[in-house]
mmCIF file of C-alpha atoms and ligand atoms in Angstrom:
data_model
loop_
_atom_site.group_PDB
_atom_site.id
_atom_site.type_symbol
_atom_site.label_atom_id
_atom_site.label_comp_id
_atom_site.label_asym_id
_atom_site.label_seq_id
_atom_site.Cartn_x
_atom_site.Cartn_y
_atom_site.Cartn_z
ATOM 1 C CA UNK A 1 -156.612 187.996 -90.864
ATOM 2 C CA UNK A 2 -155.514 184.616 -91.772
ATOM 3 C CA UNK A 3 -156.740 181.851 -89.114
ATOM 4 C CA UNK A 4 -154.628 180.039 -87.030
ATOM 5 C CA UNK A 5 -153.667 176.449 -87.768
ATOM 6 C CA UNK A 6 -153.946 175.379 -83.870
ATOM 7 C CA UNK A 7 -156.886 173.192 -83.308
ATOM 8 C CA UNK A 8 -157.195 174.864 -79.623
ATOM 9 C CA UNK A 9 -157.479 173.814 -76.372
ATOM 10 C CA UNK A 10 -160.815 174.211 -74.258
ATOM 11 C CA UNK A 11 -162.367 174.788 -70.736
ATOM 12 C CA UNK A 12 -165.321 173.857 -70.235
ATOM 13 C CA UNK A 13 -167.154 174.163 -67.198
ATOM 14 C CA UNK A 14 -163.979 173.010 -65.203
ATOM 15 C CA UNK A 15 -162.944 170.348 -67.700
ATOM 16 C CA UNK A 16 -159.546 170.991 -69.695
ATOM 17 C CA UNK A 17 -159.081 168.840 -73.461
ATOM 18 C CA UNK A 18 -159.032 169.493 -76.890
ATOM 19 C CA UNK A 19 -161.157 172.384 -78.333
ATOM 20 C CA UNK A 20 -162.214 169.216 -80.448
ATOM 21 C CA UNK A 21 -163.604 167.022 -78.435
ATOM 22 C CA UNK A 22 -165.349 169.479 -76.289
ATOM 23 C CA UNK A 23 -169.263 169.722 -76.810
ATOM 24 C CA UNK A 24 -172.122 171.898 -75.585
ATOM 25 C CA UNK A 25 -175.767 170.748 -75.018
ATOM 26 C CA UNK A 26 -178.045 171.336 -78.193
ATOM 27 C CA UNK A 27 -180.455 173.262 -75.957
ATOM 28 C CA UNK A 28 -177.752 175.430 -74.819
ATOM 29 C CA UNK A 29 -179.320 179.162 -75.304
ATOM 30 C CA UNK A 30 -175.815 180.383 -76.473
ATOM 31 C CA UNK A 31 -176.438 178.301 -79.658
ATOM 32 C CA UNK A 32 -180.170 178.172 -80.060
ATOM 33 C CA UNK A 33 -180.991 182.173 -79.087
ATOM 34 C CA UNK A 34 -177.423 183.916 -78.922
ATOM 35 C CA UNK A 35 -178.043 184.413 -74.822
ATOM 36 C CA UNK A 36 -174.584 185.104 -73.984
ATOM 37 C CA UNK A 37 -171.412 187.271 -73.867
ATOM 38 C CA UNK A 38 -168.180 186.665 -74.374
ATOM 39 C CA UNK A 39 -164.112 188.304 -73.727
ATOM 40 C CA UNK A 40 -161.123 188.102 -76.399
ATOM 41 C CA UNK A 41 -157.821 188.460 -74.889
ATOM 42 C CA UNK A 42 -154.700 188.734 -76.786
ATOM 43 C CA UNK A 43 -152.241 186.279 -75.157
ATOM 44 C CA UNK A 44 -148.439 187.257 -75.050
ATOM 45 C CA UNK A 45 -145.919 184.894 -73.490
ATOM 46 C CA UNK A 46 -148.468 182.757 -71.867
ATOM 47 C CA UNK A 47 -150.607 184.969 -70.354
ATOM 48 C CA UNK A 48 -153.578 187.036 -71.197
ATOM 49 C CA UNK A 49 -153.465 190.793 -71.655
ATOM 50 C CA UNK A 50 -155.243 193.061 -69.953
ATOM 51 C CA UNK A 51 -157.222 190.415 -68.252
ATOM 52 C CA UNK A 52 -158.273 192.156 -65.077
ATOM 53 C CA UNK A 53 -160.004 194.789 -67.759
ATOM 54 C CA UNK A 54 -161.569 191.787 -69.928
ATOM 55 C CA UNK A 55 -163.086 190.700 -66.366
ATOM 56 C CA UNK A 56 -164.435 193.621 -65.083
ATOM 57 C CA UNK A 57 -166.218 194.105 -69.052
ATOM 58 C CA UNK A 58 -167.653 190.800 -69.011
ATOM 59 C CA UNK A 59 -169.275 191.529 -65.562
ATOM 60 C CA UNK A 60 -170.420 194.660 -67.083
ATOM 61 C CA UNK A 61 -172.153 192.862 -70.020
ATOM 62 C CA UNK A 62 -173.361 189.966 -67.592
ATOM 63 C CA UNK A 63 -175.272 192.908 -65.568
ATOM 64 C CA UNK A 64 -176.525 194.305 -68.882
ATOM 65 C CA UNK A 65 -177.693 190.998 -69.615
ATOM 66 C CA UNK A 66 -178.836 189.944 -66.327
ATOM 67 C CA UNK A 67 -176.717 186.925 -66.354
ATOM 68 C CA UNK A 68 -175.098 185.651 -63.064
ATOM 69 C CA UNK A 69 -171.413 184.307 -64.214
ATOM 70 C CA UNK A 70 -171.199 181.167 -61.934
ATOM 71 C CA UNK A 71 -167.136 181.409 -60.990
ATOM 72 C CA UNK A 72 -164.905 184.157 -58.951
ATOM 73 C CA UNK A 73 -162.630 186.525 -60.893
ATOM 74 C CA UNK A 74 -159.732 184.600 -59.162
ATOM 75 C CA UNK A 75 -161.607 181.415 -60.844
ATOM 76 C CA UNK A 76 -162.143 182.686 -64.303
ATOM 77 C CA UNK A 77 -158.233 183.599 -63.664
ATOM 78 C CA UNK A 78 -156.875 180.162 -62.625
ATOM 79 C CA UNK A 79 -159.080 178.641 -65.522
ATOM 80 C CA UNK A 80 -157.220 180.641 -67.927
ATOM 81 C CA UNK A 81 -154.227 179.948 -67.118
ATOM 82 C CA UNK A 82 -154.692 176.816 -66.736
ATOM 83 C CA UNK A 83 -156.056 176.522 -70.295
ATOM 84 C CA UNK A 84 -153.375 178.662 -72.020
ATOM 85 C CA UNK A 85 -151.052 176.193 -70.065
ATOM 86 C CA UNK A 86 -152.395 173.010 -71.340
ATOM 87 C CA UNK A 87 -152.567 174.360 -75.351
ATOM 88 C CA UNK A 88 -148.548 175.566 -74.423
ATOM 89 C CA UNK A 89 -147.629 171.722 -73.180
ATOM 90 C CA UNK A 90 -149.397 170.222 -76.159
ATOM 91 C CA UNK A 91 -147.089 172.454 -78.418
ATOM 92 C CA UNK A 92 -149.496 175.388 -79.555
ATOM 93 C CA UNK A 93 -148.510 178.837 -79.953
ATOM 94 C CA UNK A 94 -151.284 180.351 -78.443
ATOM 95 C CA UNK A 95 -152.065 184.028 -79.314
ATOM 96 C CA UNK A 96 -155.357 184.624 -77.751
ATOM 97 C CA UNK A 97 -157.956 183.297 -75.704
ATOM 98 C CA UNK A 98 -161.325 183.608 -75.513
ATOM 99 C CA UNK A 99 -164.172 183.221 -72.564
ATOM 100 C CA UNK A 100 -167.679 182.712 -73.457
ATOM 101 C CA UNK A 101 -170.711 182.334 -70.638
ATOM 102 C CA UNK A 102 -174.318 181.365 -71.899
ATOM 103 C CA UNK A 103 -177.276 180.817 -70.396
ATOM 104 C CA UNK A 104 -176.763 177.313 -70.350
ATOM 105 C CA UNK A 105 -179.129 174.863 -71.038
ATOM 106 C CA UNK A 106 -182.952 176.259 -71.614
ATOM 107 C CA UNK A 107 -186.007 176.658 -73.459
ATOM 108 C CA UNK A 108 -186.054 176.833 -77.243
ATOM 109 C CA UNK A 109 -187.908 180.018 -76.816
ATOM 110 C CA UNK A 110 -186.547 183.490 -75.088
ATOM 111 C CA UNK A 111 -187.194 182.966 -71.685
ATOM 112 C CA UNK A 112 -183.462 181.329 -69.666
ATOM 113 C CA UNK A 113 -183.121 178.174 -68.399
ATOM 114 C CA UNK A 114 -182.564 177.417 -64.816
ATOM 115 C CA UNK A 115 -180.200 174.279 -65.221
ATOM 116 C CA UNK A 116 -176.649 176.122 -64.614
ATOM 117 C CA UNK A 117 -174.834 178.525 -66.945
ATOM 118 C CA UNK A 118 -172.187 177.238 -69.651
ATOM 119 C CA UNK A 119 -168.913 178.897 -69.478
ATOM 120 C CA UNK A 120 -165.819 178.083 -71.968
ATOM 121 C CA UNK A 121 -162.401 179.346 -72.521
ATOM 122 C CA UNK A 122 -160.964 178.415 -75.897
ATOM 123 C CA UNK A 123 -157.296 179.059 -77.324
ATOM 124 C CA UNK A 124 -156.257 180.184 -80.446
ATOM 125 C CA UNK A 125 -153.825 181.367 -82.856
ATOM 126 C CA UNK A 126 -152.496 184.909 -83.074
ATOM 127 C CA UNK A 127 -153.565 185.781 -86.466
ATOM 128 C CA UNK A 128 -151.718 188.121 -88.883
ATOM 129 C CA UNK A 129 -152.706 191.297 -89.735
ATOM 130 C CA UNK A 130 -152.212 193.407 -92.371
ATOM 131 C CA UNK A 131 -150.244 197.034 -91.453
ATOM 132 C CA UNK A 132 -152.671 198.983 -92.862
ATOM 133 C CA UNK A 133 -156.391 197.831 -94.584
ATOM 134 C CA UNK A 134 -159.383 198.885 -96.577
ATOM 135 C CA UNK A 135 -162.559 199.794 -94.294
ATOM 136 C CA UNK A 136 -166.444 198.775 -95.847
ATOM 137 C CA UNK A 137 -169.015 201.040 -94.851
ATOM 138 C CA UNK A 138 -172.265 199.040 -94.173
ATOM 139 C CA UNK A 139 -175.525 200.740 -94.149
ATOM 140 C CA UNK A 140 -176.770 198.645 -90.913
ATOM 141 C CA UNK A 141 -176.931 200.469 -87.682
ATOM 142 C CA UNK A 142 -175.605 200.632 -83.980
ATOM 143 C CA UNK A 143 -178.649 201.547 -81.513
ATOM 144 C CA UNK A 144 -177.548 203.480 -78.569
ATOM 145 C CA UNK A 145 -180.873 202.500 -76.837
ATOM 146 C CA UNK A 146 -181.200 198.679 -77.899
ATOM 147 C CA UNK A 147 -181.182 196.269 -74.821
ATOM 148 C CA UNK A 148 -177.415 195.008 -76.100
ATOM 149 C CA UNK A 149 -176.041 198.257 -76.846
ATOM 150 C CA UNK A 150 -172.368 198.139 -76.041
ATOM 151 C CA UNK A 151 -172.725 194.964 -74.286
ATOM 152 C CA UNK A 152 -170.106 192.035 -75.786
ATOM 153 C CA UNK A 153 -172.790 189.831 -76.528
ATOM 154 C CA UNK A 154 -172.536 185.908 -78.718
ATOM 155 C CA UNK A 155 -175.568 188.243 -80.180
ATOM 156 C CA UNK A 156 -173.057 188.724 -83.477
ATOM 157 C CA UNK A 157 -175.174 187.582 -86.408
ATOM 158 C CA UNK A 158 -175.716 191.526 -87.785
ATOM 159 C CA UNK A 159 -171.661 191.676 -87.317
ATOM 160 C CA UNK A 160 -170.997 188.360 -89.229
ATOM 161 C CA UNK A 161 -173.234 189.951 -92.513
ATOM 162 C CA UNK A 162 -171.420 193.060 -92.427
ATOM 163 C CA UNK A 163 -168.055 191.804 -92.100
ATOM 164 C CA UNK A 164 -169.124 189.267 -95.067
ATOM 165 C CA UNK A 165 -169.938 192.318 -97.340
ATOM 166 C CA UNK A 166 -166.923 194.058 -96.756
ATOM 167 C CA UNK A 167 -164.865 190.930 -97.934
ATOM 168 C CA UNK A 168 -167.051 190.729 -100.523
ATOM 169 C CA UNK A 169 -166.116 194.057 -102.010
ATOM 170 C CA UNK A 170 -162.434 193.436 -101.246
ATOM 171 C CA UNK A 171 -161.771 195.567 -97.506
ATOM 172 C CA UNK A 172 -160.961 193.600 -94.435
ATOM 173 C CA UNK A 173 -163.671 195.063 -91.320
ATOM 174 C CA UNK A 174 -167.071 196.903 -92.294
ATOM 175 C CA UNK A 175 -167.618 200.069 -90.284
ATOM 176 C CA UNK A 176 -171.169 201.013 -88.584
ATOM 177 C CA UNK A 177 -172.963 204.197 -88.023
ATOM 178 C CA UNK A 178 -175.032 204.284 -84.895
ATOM 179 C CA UNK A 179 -178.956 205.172 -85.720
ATOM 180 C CA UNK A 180 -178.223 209.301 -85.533
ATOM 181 C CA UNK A 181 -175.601 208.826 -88.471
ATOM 182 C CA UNK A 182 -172.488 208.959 -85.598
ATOM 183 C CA UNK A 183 -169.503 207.222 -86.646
ATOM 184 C CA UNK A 184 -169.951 204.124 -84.296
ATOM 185 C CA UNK A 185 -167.152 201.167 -84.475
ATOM 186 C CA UNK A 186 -166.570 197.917 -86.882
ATOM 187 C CA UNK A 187 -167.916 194.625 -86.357
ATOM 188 C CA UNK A 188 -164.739 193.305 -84.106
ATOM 189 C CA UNK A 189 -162.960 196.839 -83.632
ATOM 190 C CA UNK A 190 -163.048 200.659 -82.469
ATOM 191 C CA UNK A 191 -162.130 203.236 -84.706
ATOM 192 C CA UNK A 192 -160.221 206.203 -84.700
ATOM 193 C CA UNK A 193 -159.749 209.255 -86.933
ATOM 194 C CA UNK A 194 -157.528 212.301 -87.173
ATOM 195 C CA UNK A 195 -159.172 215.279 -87.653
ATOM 196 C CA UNK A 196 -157.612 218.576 -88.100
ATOM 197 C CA UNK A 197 -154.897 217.423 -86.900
ATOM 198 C CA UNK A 198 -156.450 215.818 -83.597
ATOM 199 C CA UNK A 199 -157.158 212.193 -82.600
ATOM 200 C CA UNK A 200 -160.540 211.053 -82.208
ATOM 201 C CA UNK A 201 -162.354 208.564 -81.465
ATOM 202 C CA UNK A 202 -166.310 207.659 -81.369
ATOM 203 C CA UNK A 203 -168.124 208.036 -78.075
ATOM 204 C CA UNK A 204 -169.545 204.716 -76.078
ATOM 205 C CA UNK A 205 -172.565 206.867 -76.657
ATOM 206 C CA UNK A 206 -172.522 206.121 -80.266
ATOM 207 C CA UNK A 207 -173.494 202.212 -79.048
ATOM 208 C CA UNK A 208 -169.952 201.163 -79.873
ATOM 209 C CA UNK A 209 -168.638 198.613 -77.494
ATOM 210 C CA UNK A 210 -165.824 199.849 -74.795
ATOM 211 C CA UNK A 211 -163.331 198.384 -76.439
ATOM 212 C CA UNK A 212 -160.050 197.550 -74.222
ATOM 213 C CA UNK A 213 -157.709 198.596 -76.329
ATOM 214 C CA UNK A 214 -159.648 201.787 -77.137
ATOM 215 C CA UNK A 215 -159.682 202.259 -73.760
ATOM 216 C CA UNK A 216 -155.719 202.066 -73.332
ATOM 217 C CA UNK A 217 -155.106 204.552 -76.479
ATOM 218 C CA UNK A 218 -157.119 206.981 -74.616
ATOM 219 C CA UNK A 219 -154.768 206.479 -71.548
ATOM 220 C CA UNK A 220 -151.510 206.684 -73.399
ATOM 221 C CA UNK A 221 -152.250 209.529 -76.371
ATOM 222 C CA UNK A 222 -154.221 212.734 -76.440
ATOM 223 C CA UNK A 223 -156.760 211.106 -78.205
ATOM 224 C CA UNK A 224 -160.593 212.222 -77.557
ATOM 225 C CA UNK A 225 -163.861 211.207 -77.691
ATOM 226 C CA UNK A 226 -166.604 212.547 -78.901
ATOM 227 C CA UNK A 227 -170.229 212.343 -80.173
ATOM 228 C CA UNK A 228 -169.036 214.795 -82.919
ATOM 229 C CA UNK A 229 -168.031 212.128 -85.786
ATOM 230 C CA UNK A 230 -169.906 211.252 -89.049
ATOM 231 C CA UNK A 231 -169.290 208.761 -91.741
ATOM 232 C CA UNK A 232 -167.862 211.731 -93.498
ATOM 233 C CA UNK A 233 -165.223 211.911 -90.955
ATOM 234 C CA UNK A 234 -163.805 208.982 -91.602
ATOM 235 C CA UNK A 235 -163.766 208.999 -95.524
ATOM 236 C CA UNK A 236 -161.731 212.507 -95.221
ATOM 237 C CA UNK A 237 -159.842 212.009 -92.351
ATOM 238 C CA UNK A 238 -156.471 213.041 -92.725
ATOM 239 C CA UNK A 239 -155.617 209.463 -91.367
ATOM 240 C CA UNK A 240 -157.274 206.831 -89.649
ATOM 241 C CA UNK A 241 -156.792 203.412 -87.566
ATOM 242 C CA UNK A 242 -158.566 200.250 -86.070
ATOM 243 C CA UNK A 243 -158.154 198.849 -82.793
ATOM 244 C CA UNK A 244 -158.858 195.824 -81.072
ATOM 245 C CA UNK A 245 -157.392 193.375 -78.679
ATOM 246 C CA UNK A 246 -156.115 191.260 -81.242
ATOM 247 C CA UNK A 247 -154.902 193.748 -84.067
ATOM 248 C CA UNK A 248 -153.746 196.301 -81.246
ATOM 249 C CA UNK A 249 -153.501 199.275 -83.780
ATOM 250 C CA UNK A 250 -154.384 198.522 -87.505
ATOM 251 C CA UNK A 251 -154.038 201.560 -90.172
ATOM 252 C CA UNK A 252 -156.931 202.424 -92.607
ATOM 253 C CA UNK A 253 -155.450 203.090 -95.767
ATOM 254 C CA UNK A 254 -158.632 203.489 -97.873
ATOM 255 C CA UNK A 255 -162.966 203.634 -97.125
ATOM 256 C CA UNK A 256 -164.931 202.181 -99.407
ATOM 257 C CA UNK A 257 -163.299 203.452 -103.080
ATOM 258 C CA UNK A 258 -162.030 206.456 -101.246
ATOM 259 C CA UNK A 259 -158.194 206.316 -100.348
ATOM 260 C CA UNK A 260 -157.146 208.571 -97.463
ATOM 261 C CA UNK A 261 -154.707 211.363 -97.885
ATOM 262 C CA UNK A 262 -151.870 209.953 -95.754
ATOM 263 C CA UNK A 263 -149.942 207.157 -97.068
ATOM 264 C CA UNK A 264 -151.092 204.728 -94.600
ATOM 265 C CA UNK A 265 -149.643 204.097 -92.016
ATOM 266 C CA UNK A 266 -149.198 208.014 -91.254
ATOM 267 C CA UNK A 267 -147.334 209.472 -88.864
ATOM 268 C CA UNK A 268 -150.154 209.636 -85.647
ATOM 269 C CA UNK A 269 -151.196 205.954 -86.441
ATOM 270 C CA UNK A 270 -147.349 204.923 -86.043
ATOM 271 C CA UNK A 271 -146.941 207.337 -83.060
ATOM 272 C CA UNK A 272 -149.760 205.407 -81.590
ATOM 273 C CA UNK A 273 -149.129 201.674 -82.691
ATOM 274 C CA UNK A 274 -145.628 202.387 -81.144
ATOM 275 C CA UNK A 275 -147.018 203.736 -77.895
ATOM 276 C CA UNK A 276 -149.124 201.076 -77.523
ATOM 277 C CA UNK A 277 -146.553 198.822 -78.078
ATOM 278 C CA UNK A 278 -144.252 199.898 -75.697
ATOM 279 C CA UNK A 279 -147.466 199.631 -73.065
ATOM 280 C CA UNK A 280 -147.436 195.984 -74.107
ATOM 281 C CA UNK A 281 -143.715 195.461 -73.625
ATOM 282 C CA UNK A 282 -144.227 196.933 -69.970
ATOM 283 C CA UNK A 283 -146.945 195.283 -68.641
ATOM 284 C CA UNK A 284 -149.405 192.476 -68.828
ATOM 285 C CA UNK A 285 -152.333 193.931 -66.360
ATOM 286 C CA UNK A 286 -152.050 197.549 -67.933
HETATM 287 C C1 PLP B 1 -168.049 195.126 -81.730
HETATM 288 C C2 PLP B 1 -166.656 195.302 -81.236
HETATM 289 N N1 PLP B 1 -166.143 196.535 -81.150
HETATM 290 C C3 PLP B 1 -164.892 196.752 -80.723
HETATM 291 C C4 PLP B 1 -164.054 195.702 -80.375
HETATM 292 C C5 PLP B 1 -162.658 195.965 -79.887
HETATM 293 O O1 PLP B 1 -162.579 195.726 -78.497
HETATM 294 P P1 PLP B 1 -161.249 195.241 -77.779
HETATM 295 O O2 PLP B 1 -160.215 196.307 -77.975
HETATM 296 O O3 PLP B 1 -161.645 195.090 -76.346
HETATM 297 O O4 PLP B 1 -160.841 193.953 -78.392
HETATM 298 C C6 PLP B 1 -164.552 194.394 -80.429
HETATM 299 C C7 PLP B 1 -163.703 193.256 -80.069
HETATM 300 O O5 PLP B 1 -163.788 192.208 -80.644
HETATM 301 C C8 PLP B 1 -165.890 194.200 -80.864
HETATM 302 O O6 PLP B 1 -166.403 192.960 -80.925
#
């Protein structure tokens, strides 16, 4: 994905300006531990996609993490509109949004602060993806029975080495295997595979997150999931596809050195990409 040009506008705990002139505490336990989770919403015609979804996720990861989130649902609403708004006037093309809630300002150590929780929505660029892309397999795993396991957590350091070593052998999102050698998901993305001519997709059992737009493929195909995927899976699928809220449906045309049988994209990813597509064309709050 290339990254967008615009600079970005921010909210930050009720303040709107530009992304560059807002700042955050240098004892904030976002930065200095990773203590917080976080929502990316794709942002068509001004307003974000999905968003009641995104909201009732982030609770679920605030729960996981034991974090109170300090505003309403209607709040967290208002402020995102109101920040999408205020990149729109200043002449951005915004293409996503994201909202991010630390722990706020704390102790350098593990244990959270009691000062007030940081929360931030930040615009962005749509980004450009490719049709169809090359998949790294990393050799780190996904722990179904870690503390963070499917939560949406700031937590991304393991996510940001493996995407680095799948640029650095020339694919575009690494892929994980959860600790039992289960297909799991990619560092920013769920994964799907055709199989015998069926659609499938990893379990959340597998520690992959729940992602949203995993979530709506499932609604609006006859896709499955299932606990019953290995690495092998993927490199023979027949075809094969990434999704995530801001690539909606992304073809796999090769894992690792092995290219998959289908000219990508095949027939079920397009069948898909266009169903989901149509679901975007109908409806903002799917
Ligand atoms: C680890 C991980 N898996 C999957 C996804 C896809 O989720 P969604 O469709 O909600 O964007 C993401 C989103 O960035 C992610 O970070």
């Amino acid at each position: 994905m290339n990254a967008s040009s615009n600079a970005g506008w921010c909210w930050l705990n009720g303040r709107i300006g530009p992304t560059a002139e807002a700042t955050v505490g240098v004892t904030d336990h976002g930065l200095t531990v990773g203590d917080g989770i976080f929502e990316t919403m794709k942002v068509t015609n001004g307003v974000a996609f999905a968003l009641a979804r995104h909201l009732r996720r982030l609770r679920r990861s605030a729960a996981a993490l034991d974090l109170d989130v300090p505003l309403t649902d209607d709040e967290l609403r208002t402020a995102c509109d109101a920040v999408i708004a205020a990149a729109t006037d200043a002449g951005d093309e915004v293409g996503r949004v994201r909202l991010t809630v630390t722990g706020g300002p704390g102790p350098s150590g593990s244990d959270r602060g009691d000062a007030g929780r940081t929360v931030l929505l930040v615009t962005g660029g749509a980004g450009r993806w490719e049709t169809a892309t090359t998949v790294a397999v990393v050799p780190f795993t996904r722990n179904p029975t870690g503390g963070t396991a499917g939560v949406k957590s700031t937590s991304y350091a393991e996510n940001v080495v493996a995407l680095a070593r799948a640029y650095a052998v020339g694919a575009s999102e690494a892929i994980f295997a959860d600790v039992h050698g289960r297909l799991s998901e990619g560092t920013g993305s769920n994964v799907f595979v055709v199989r015998g001519g069926r659609l499938l997709t990893p379990a959340l059992s597998t520690a992959c997150l729940a992602g949203i737009t995993r979530e709506l493929v499932l609604e609006v195909t006859d896709a499955v999931e299932t606990e019953d995927l290995t690495l092998d899976d993927l490199r023979h699928a027949e075809e094969a596809f990434l999704t995530s809220s801001t690539r909606d449906v992304q073809a796999i045309a090769a894992v690792d050195e092995h290219a998959l049988p289908t000219p990508a994209p095949g027939p079920v990813t397009v069948a898909v990409a266009d169903a989901f597509a149509r679901l975007v064309a109908r409806t903002t709050d799917p």
